[in-house]
Amino acid sequence: MARENGEAGGDCTWKKQVDDIKEMFEFKEVLGTGAFSEVVLAEERSTGKMFAVKCIPKKALKGKESSIENEIAVLRKIKHENIVALEDIYESSNHLYLIMQLVSGGELFDRIVEKGFYTEKDASTLIRQVLDAVNYLHSMGIVHRDLKPENLLYFNPQDGSKIMISDFGLSKMEGTGDVMSTACGTPGYVAPEVLAQKPYSKAVDCWSIGVIAYILLCGYPPFYDENDSKLFEQILKADYEFDAPYWDDISDSAKDFISCLMEKDPSKRYTCEQALRHPWIAGDTALCKNIHESVSRQMRKNFAKSKWRQAFNATAVVRHMRRLQLGSSMGSSMDQSSNFSDIRFANESLDH
C-alpha cells in the first residue's frame, strides 16, 4: 500500500502482473457488456469470494488509455460505504482487469417497482445516501459527471439494503485551474451548463441528484421529448413542472428540495452539504403516505427495461448536438467553436 500514491510520471506499480487471470479467478457468467469492456461474475479461487471483474482488452484501449487510467485513479482513491469499491487491478499482456466489489441487490427502479409500499420517506432515505456519497467525492475533488438511476444499485437483495453508486468511467478529478467543459453524461440528467458548453464544476452532480429525486417521487423524468434538440432546449431553460395529479400528494418540502437542486444557475444551486441539511433530508417533512401505485405505474411506463437500458447511439447524439449548435433558437448559449465530435454521452453502466 505504501506505493499507492506513486502515480505521477506514469508509475503503474499498482497494477499486478498476471499471465492468466483464470488461474486466480473462476469466471462464472457475463454480467454486462459495454463499448470496450465486459463485466464477469468471478470467484476468487483462494478465498471463494465473489467479485465483478471488468475485463478490458488493451487493443480496445488504443487512444482511450487516459480515460481508463482516469477511472482507475479515481476508484483507487475512494472508500465509502455507498460507493462500489475497486478491490484490485491485474494486467496481462492483452487485458486490464478491474476487480470490483460485487453488488447483488439489483437496480434502483426495478426494486421500487417490485415493492408493495413506497413513500416519500423511502425516497428521502435513498437520496440521503446518494448525497452522502457524492458529498464525500466532492470533498476529495472528484466529480462523478454521470449520476443516473442505472448507476444506483442495491448492495444486496434484503429490504433494508443500502444503495451503491457505480460506474466512474466519466469521473474527473478537479485540478487547480483545470476547467471542465467536455459535454458528457446522459441526456435527461445533464445540467444546463454542460449542454451550454460552459465551464462547469461539481454542481453538475447536484443537478443530476435533483433529477433523480424528481423521478423517485413521480415515476417520470422532468425533461422529455422524442426530439433531442427540444429535450436539450427544455434542460437549458430548466423548464420543468410539478404536474397535477402526479404531484398533488407530494409535500411542498419535497418540491422545494428538488427546486434547490434543479436550479438553473449553478452558483445558486444547492451543494451536497446544503442539500443534506434540507428538512426533507435532515428533518421530518418527508411524508409517509404510500405513493407506490402511481409511481410504479409511471416507472413501468417510462422506464421499461427495453427503453431505459437502450444504449445511446453516440453518433446520433453528436448529430443532434451539431443540429442544436447550429439552431438559431439557441442564440449565443452554445459555444459556436466547440468541437462536438469530442462529446461522449456515457452508455456504459457496467458494474452490475
CSV table of C-alpha atoms in Angstrom, one decimal:
chain,number,residue,atom,x,y,z
A,1,MET,CA,0.0,0.0,0.0
A,2,ALA,CA,3.0,2.3,0.5
A,3,ARG,CA,3.4,2.7,-3.2
A,4,GLU,CA,-0.2,3.6,-3.9
A,5,ASN,CA,0.5,7.3,-4.3
A,6,GLY,CA,3.3,6.9,-6.8
A,7,GLU,CA,1.1,7.6,-9.9
A,8,ALA,CA,2.9,10.6,-11.2
A,9,GLY,CA,5.1,10.1,-14.2
A,10,GLY,CA,3.2,7.1,-15.4
A,11,ASP,CA,4.2,4.9,-12.4
A,12,CYS,CA,2.0,1.8,-12.7
A,13,THR,CA,3.2,-0.1,-9.6
A,14,TRP,CA,-0.4,-0.5,-8.5
A,15,LYS,CA,-1.1,-3.0,-11.4
A,16,LYS,CA,-0.4,-6.6,-10.6
A,17,GLN,CA,1.0,-8.5,-13.5
A,18,VAL,CA,-0.6,-11.9,-14.3
A,19,ASP,CA,-0.2,-14.4,-17.2
A,20,ASP,CA,-3.7,-15.9,-16.9
A,21,ILE,CA,-6.3,-14.3,-14.7
A,22,LYS,CA,-8.3,-17.5,-14.7
A,23,GLU,CA,-5.6,-19.1,-12.6
A,24,MET,CA,-6.8,-16.8,-9.8
A,25,PHE,CA,-10.4,-16.3,-10.6
A,26,GLU,CA,-13.0,-18.8,-11.9
A,27,PHE,CA,-15.2,-16.9,-14.4
A,28,LYS,CA,-18.9,-17.7,-13.9
A,29,GLU,CA,-21.1,-15.6,-16.2
A,30,VAL,CA,-21.2,-12.3,-18.1
A,31,LEU,CA,-22.9,-9.6,-16.1
A,32,GLY,CA,-22.8,-6.9,-18.7
A,33,THR,CA,-21.0,-5.6,-21.8
A,34,GLY,CA,-20.1,-2.1,-22.9
A,35,ALA,CA,-18.4,-0.2,-25.6
A,36,PHE,CA,-15.0,-1.6,-24.8
A,37,SER,CA,-15.3,-3.9,-21.8
A,38,GLU,CA,-17.1,-6.8,-20.3
A,39,VAL,CA,-18.0,-7.4,-16.7
A,40,VAL,CA,-17.9,-11.0,-15.5
A,41,LEU,CA,-19.0,-12.6,-12.2
A,42,ALA,CA,-16.0,-14.4,-10.9
A,43,GLU,CA,-15.0,-16.4,-7.8
A,44,GLU,CA,-11.5,-15.9,-6.3
A,45,ARG,CA,-10.0,-19.4,-6.1
A,46,SER,CA,-8.0,-18.8,-3.0
A,47,THR,CA,-10.9,-17.4,-0.9
A,48,GLY,CA,-14.1,-18.4,-2.6
A,49,LYS,CA,-15.2,-14.8,-2.6
A,50,MET,CA,-17.3,-13.5,-5.4
A,51,PHE,CA,-16.3,-10.3,-7.4
A,52,ALA,CA,-17.4,-8.5,-10.5
A,53,VAL,CA,-14.4,-8.4,-12.9
A,54,LYS,CA,-14.2,-5.7,-15.5
A,55,CYS,CA,-12.2,-7.1,-18.4
A,56,ILE,CA,-10.8,-4.5,-20.8
A,57,PRO,CA,-8.9,-5.6,-23.9
A,58,LYS,CA,-5.8,-3.5,-24.4
A,59,LYS,CA,-6.4,-3.2,-28.1
A,60,ALA,CA,-9.8,-1.6,-27.3
A,61,LEU,CA,-7.9,1.0,-25.2
A,62,LYS,CA,-6.0,2.5,-28.1
A,63,GLY,CA,-6.5,6.2,-27.8
A,64,LYS,CA,-8.6,5.7,-24.7
A,65,GLU,CA,-5.8,4.9,-22.3
A,66,SER,CA,-6.2,8.2,-20.4
A,67,SER,CA,-9.9,7.5,-19.9
A,68,ILE,CA,-9.5,4.2,-18.2
A,69,GLU,CA,-6.4,5.3,-16.3
A,70,ASN,CA,-8.6,8.2,-15.0
A,71,GLU,CA,-11.3,5.8,-13.9
A,72,ILE,CA,-8.7,3.6,-12.1
A,73,ALA,CA,-7.0,6.6,-10.4
A,74,VAL,CA,-10.4,7.8,-9.2
A,75,LEU,CA,-11.6,4.4,-8.0
A,76,ARG,CA,-8.4,3.7,-6.1
A,77,LYS,CA,-8.8,6.9,-4.1
A,78,ILE,CA,-12.3,6.3,-2.8
A,79,LYS,CA,-13.6,4.3,0.1
A,80,HIS,CA,-17.2,4.9,1.1
A,81,GLU,CA,-20.0,2.5,2.2
A,82,ASN,CA,-22.3,3.7,-0.6
A,83,ILE,CA,-19.7,3.5,-3.4
A,84,VAL,CA,-18.8,0.3,-5.3
A,85,ALA,CA,-15.2,-0.4,-4.3
A,86,LEU,CA,-12.3,-1.3,-6.6
A,87,GLU,CA,-10.6,-4.2,-4.8
A,88,ASP,CA,-7.6,-4.9,-7.1
A,89,ILE,CA,-6.1,-4.3,-10.6
A,90,TYR,CA,-4.5,-7.0,-12.7
A,91,GLU,CA,-2.7,-6.7,-16.0
A,92,SER,CA,-1.9,-9.4,-18.6
A,93,SER,CA,-0.3,-9.0,-21.9
A,94,ASN,CA,-3.7,-8.4,-23.6
A,95,HIS,CA,-6.0,-7.3,-20.9
A,96,LEU,CA,-6.6,-5.0,-17.9
A,97,TYR,CA,-8.8,-6.5,-15.2
A,98,LEU,CA,-10.5,-4.3,-12.6
A,99,ILE,CA,-11.6,-6.5,-9.6
A,100,MET,CA,-14.8,-4.8,-8.3
A,101,GLN,CA,-16.8,-5.3,-5.2
A,102,LEU,CA,-19.9,-7.4,-6.2
A,103,VAL,CA,-23.3,-5.8,-5.5
A,104,SER,CA,-26.2,-8.1,-5.9
A,105,GLY,CA,-29.3,-6.2,-5.0
A,106,GLY,CA,-30.4,-5.1,-8.4
A,107,GLU,CA,-31.2,-1.7,-9.9
A,108,LEU,CA,-33.0,1.1,-8.2
A,109,PHE,CA,-36.1,1.4,-10.3
A,110,ASP,CA,-36.6,-2.4,-10.5
A,111,ARG,CA,-36.6,-2.6,-6.7
A,112,ILE,CA,-39.1,0.2,-6.3
A,113,VAL,CA,-41.5,-1.3,-8.9
A,114,GLU,CA,-41.3,-4.6,-7.1
A,115,LYS,CA,-42.1,-3.1,-3.7
A,116,GLY,CA,-45.7,-3.0,-2.5
A,117,PHE,CA,-45.2,0.0,-0.3
A,118,TYR,CA,-43.2,3.1,-1.1
A,119,THR,CA,-43.2,6.6,0.4
A,120,GLU,CA,-41.6,10.0,0.2
A,121,LYS,CA,-39.6,9.0,3.3
A,122,ASP,CA,-38.2,6.0,1.4
A,123,ALA,CA,-37.2,8.3,-1.4
A,124,SER,CA,-35.6,10.7,1.1
A,125,THR,CA,-33.6,7.9,2.6
A,126,LEU,CA,-32.3,6.9,-0.8
A,127,ILE,CA,-31.4,10.4,-1.8
A,128,ARG,CA,-29.6,11.0,1.6
A,129,GLN,CA,-27.3,8.0,0.9
A,130,VAL,CA,-26.6,9.3,-2.6
A,131,LEU,CA,-25.9,12.8,-1.3
A,132,ASP,CA,-23.7,11.5,1.4
A,133,ALA,CA,-21.6,9.5,-1.1
A,134,VAL,CA,-21.4,12.4,-3.6
A,135,ASN,CA,-20.5,14.9,-0.9
A,136,TYR,CA,-17.6,12.5,0.0
A,137,LEU,CA,-16.5,12.5,-3.6
A,138,HIS,CA,-16.8,16.3,-3.8
A,139,SER,CA,-14.7,16.7,-0.6
A,140,MET,CA,-12.0,14.8,-2.4
A,141,GLY,CA,-12.2,16.9,-5.5
A,142,ILE,CA,-13.9,14.2,-7.6
A,143,VAL,CA,-16.9,15.0,-9.8
A,144,HIS,CA,-18.9,11.9,-11.0
A,145,ARG,CA,-20.5,13.6,-14.0
A,146,ASP,CA,-22.8,10.7,-14.9
A,147,LEU,CA,-25.2,10.2,-12.0
A,148,LYS,CA,-28.3,8.4,-13.2
A,149,PRO,CA,-30.7,5.7,-11.8
A,150,GLU,CA,-28.9,2.9,-13.8
A,151,ASN,CA,-25.7,3.7,-11.8
A,152,LEU,CA,-27.5,3.3,-8.5
A,153,LEU,CA,-27.5,-0.3,-7.3
A,154,TYR,CA,-28.6,-2.1,-4.1
A,155,PHE,CA,-25.9,-3.7,-2.2
A,156,ASN,CA,-27.9,-6.9,-1.6
A,157,PRO,CA,-31.4,-8.2,-2.0
A,158,GLN,CA,-32.5,-7.6,1.6
A,159,ASP,CA,-35.2,-5.0,2.3
A,160,GLY,CA,-33.0,-2.6,4.2
A,161,SER,CA,-30.1,-2.8,1.8
A,162,LYS,CA,-28.0,0.3,1.2
A,163,ILE,CA,-27.7,1.9,-2.2
A,164,MET,CA,-24.4,2.0,-4.0
A,165,ILE,CA,-23.0,4.3,-6.7
A,166,SER,CA,-21.2,2.6,-9.6
A,167,ASP,CA,-19.6,3.4,-12.9
A,168,PHE,CA,-16.8,6.0,-12.6
A,169,GLY,CA,-15.9,6.0,-16.3
A,170,LEU,CA,-16.6,9.7,-16.7
A,171,SER,CA,-15.4,10.9,-13.3
A,172,LYS,CA,-13.0,13.7,-13.1
A,173,MET,CA,-10.6,15.0,-10.6
A,174,GLU,CA,-10.9,18.7,-10.2
A,175,GLY,CA,-7.4,20.1,-10.7
A,176,THR,CA,-6.1,23.5,-10.0
A,177,GLY,CA,-7.1,25.7,-12.9
A,178,ASP,CA,-8.4,22.6,-14.7
A,179,VAL,CA,-11.7,23.7,-16.0
A,180,MET,CA,-14.2,21.0,-17.1
A,181,SER,CA,-16.1,21.8,-20.2
A,182,THR,CA,-16.5,18.5,-22.0
A,183,ALA,CA,-20.2,17.7,-22.6
A,184,CYS,CA,-20.7,14.3,-21.1
A,185,GLY,CA,-23.2,12.5,-19.1
A,186,THR,CA,-26.6,11.0,-20.2
A,187,PRO,CA,-29.3,13.1,-21.9
A,188,GLY,CA,-32.0,13.9,-19.5
A,189,TYR,CA,-29.7,14.0,-16.4
A,190,VAL,CA,-27.1,16.6,-17.6
A,191,ALA,CA,-27.1,20.1,-16.1
A,192,PRO,CA,-27.9,23.1,-18.3
A,193,GLU,CA,-24.3,24.5,-18.1
A,194,VAL,CA,-23.0,21.2,-19.6
A,195,LEU,CA,-25.3,21.5,-22.6
A,196,ALA,CA,-24.5,25.2,-22.9
A,197,GLN,CA,-20.8,24.2,-23.3
A,198,LYS,CA,-19.9,26.4,-20.4
A,199,PRO,CA,-17.2,25.6,-17.8
A,200,TYR,CA,-18.7,23.6,-15.0
A,201,SER,CA,-18.0,22.2,-11.6
A,202,LYS,CA,-19.2,19.6,-9.1
A,203,ALA,CA,-22.6,21.4,-9.2
A,204,VAL,CA,-23.4,19.2,-12.2
A,205,ASP,CA,-23.7,16.2,-9.9
A,206,CYS,CA,-26.2,18.1,-7.6
A,207,TRP,CA,-28.4,18.9,-10.6
A,208,SER,CA,-28.4,15.1,-11.5
A,209,ILE,CA,-29.4,14.2,-8.0
A,210,GLY,CA,-32.3,16.6,-8.3
A,211,VAL,CA,-33.4,14.9,-11.5
A,212,ILE,CA,-33.2,11.5,-9.8
A,213,ALA,CA,-35.2,12.8,-6.7
A,214,TYR,CA,-37.9,14.1,-9.1
A,215,ILE,CA,-38.2,10.7,-10.8
A,216,LEU,CA,-38.3,8.9,-7.5
A,217,LEU,CA,-41.4,10.9,-6.4
A,218,CYS,CA,-43.5,10.7,-9.6
A,219,GLY,CA,-42.0,7.9,-11.8
A,220,TYR,CA,-41.3,10.0,-14.9
A,221,PRO,CA,-38.5,12.4,-15.9
A,222,PRO,CA,-38.7,16.2,-15.5
A,223,PHE,CA,-37.5,16.6,-19.1
A,224,TYR,CA,-38.7,14.5,-22.0
A,225,ASP,CA,-39.1,14.9,-25.7
A,226,GLU,CA,-38.7,12.4,-28.6
A,227,ASN,CA,-36.7,15.2,-30.3
A,228,ASP,CA,-33.3,15.6,-28.6
A,229,SER,CA,-33.0,19.2,-29.6
A,230,LYS,CA,-36.2,20.0,-27.9
A,231,LEU,CA,-35.1,18.0,-24.9
A,232,PHE,CA,-31.9,20.0,-24.7
A,233,GLU,CA,-33.9,23.2,-25.0
A,234,GLN,CA,-36.0,22.3,-22.0
A,235,ILE,CA,-32.9,21.5,-19.9
A,236,LEU,CA,-31.1,24.7,-21.0
A,237,LYS,CA,-34.1,26.7,-19.7
A,238,ALA,CA,-34.6,24.4,-16.6
A,239,ASP,CA,-38.1,24.2,-17.9
A,240,TYR,CA,-39.9,21.6,-15.7
A,241,GLU,CA,-43.1,21.4,-13.7
A,242,PHE,CA,-44.7,19.6,-10.8
A,243,ASP,CA,-47.7,18.4,-12.8
A,244,ALA,CA,-51.1,17.5,-11.4
A,245,PRO,CA,-52.3,15.0,-10.5
A,246,TYR,CA,-48.9,13.2,-10.1
A,247,TRP,CA,-47.5,15.8,-7.6
A,248,ASP,CA,-50.8,16.5,-5.7
A,249,ASP,CA,-49.9,14.2,-2.9
A,250,ILE,CA,-46.2,15.2,-2.7
A,251,SER,CA,-45.1,17.6,0.1
A,252,ASP,CA,-44.1,21.2,-0.6
A,253,SER,CA,-40.9,20.4,1.2
A,254,ALA,CA,-40.0,17.7,-1.4
A,255,LYS,CA,-40.8,20.2,-4.2
A,256,ASP,CA,-38.6,22.8,-2.5
A,257,PHE,CA,-35.8,20.3,-2.1
A,258,ILE,CA,-35.9,19.5,-5.9
A,259,SER,CA,-36.1,23.1,-6.9
A,260,CYS,CA,-32.9,23.9,-4.8
A,261,LEU,CA,-31.0,21.2,-6.7
A,262,MET,CA,-32.6,21.8,-10.2
A,263,GLU,CA,-31.6,25.4,-10.1
A,264,LYS,CA,-30.5,26.7,-13.5
A,265,ASP,CA,-27.8,28.9,-12.1
A,266,PRO,CA,-25.0,26.6,-10.7
A,267,SER,CA,-23.8,29.4,-8.3
A,268,LYS,CA,-27.3,29.4,-6.7
A,269,ARG,CA,-27.8,25.6,-6.8
A,270,TYR,CA,-27.6,23.7,-3.5
A,271,THR,CA,-24.4,21.9,-2.8
A,272,CYS,CA,-24.5,18.4,-1.4
A,273,GLU,CA,-23.8,19.8,2.1
A,274,GLN,CA,-26.7,22.2,1.8
A,275,ALA,CA,-29.0,19.5,0.5
A,276,LEU,CA,-28.1,17.2,3.4
A,277,ARG,CA,-29.3,19.9,5.8
A,278,HIS,CA,-32.6,20.4,4.0
A,279,PRO,CA,-35.6,19.5,6.1
A,280,TRP,CA,-36.8,16.9,3.6
A,281,ILE,CA,-33.5,15.0,4.2
A,282,ALA,CA,-32.4,16.0,7.7
A,283,GLY,CA,-35.8,16.7,9.2
A,284,ASP,CA,-39.2,15.0,9.3
A,285,THR,CA,-41.0,16.7,6.4
A,286,ALA,CA,-40.9,13.7,4.0
A,287,LEU,CA,-44.4,12.2,4.1
A,288,CYS,CA,-45.1,8.5,5.0
A,289,LYS,CA,-48.1,8.2,2.6
A,290,ASN,CA,-47.9,5.2,0.3
A,291,ILE,CA,-47.3,6.5,-3.3
A,292,HIS,CA,-46.2,3.2,-4.7
A,293,GLU,CA,-49.2,2.6,-7.1
A,294,SER,CA,-48.8,5.9,-9.0
A,295,VAL,CA,-45.0,6.0,-9.0
A,296,SER,CA,-44.6,2.3,-10.0
A,297,ARG,CA,-47.2,2.7,-12.8
A,298,GLN,CA,-45.3,5.7,-14.2
A,299,MET,CA,-41.9,3.9,-13.8
A,300,ARG,CA,-43.1,0.9,-15.7
A,301,LYS,CA,-44.5,3.1,-18.4
A,302,ASN,CA,-41.5,5.5,-18.7
A,303,PHE,CA,-38.5,3.3,-17.8
A,304,ALA,CA,-39.4,-0.1,-19.3
A,305,LYS,CA,-36.2,-2.2,-19.5
A,306,SER,CA,-36.1,-2.3,-23.3
A,307,LYS,CA,-36.4,1.5,-23.3
A,308,TRP,CA,-34.2,2.8,-20.5
A,309,ARG,CA,-31.4,0.3,-20.9
A,310,GLN,CA,-31.2,1.0,-24.6
A,311,ALA,CA,-27.6,2.2,-25.3
A,312,PHE,CA,-27.5,5.7,-26.8
A,313,ASN,CA,-26.1,5.8,-30.3
A,314,ALA,CA,-23.2,8.1,-29.8
A,315,THR,CA,-23.0,9.3,-33.4
A,316,ALA,CA,-26.7,10.1,-33.3
A,317,VAL,CA,-26.3,12.2,-30.2
A,318,VAL,CA,-23.3,14.0,-31.7
A,319,ARG,CA,-25.5,14.7,-34.8
A,320,HIS,CA,-28.3,16.1,-32.5
A,321,MET,CA,-25.8,18.3,-30.7
A,322,ARG,CA,-24.5,19.6,-34.0
A,323,ARG,CA,-28.0,20.4,-35.1
A,324,LEU,CA,-28.6,22.1,-31.7
A,325,GLN,CA,-25.3,24.0,-32.1
A,326,LEU,CA,-26.5,25.4,-35.4
A,327,GLY,CA,-30.1,26.0,-34.3
A,328,SER,CA,-30.8,29.7,-34.2
A,329,SER,CA,-33.3,29.2,-31.3
A,330,MET,CA,-30.3,28.7,-29.0
A,331,GLY,CA,-28.8,32.1,-29.8
A,332,SER,CA,-25.5,32.5,-28.2
A,333,SER,CA,-26.0,30.0,-25.4
A,334,MET,CA,-23.9,27.4,-27.3
A,335,ASP,CA,-20.2,27.9,-27.9
A,336,GLN,CA,-20.0,28.0,-31.7
A,337,SER,CA,-16.4,27.0,-31.6
A,338,SER,CA,-17.0,23.8,-29.6
A,339,ASN,CA,-15.7,20.6,-31.1
A,340,PHE,CA,-18.8,18.4,-30.8
A,341,SER,CA,-17.0,15.3,-32.2
A,342,ASP,CA,-15.4,15.1,-28.7
A,343,ILE,CA,-18.7,14.7,-26.9
A,344,ARG,CA,-19.2,11.4,-25.3
A,345,PHE,CA,-22.5,10.5,-23.8
A,346,ALA,CA,-22.0,7.6,-21.4
A,347,ASN,CA,-23.8,4.4,-22.2
A,348,GLU,CA,-21.6,2.1,-20.2
A,349,SER,CA,-23.2,1.2,-16.9
A,350,LEU,CA,-21.3,-2.0,-16.3
A,351,ASP,CA,-20.7,-2.6,-12.7
A,352,HIS,CA,-23.8,-4.7,-12.3
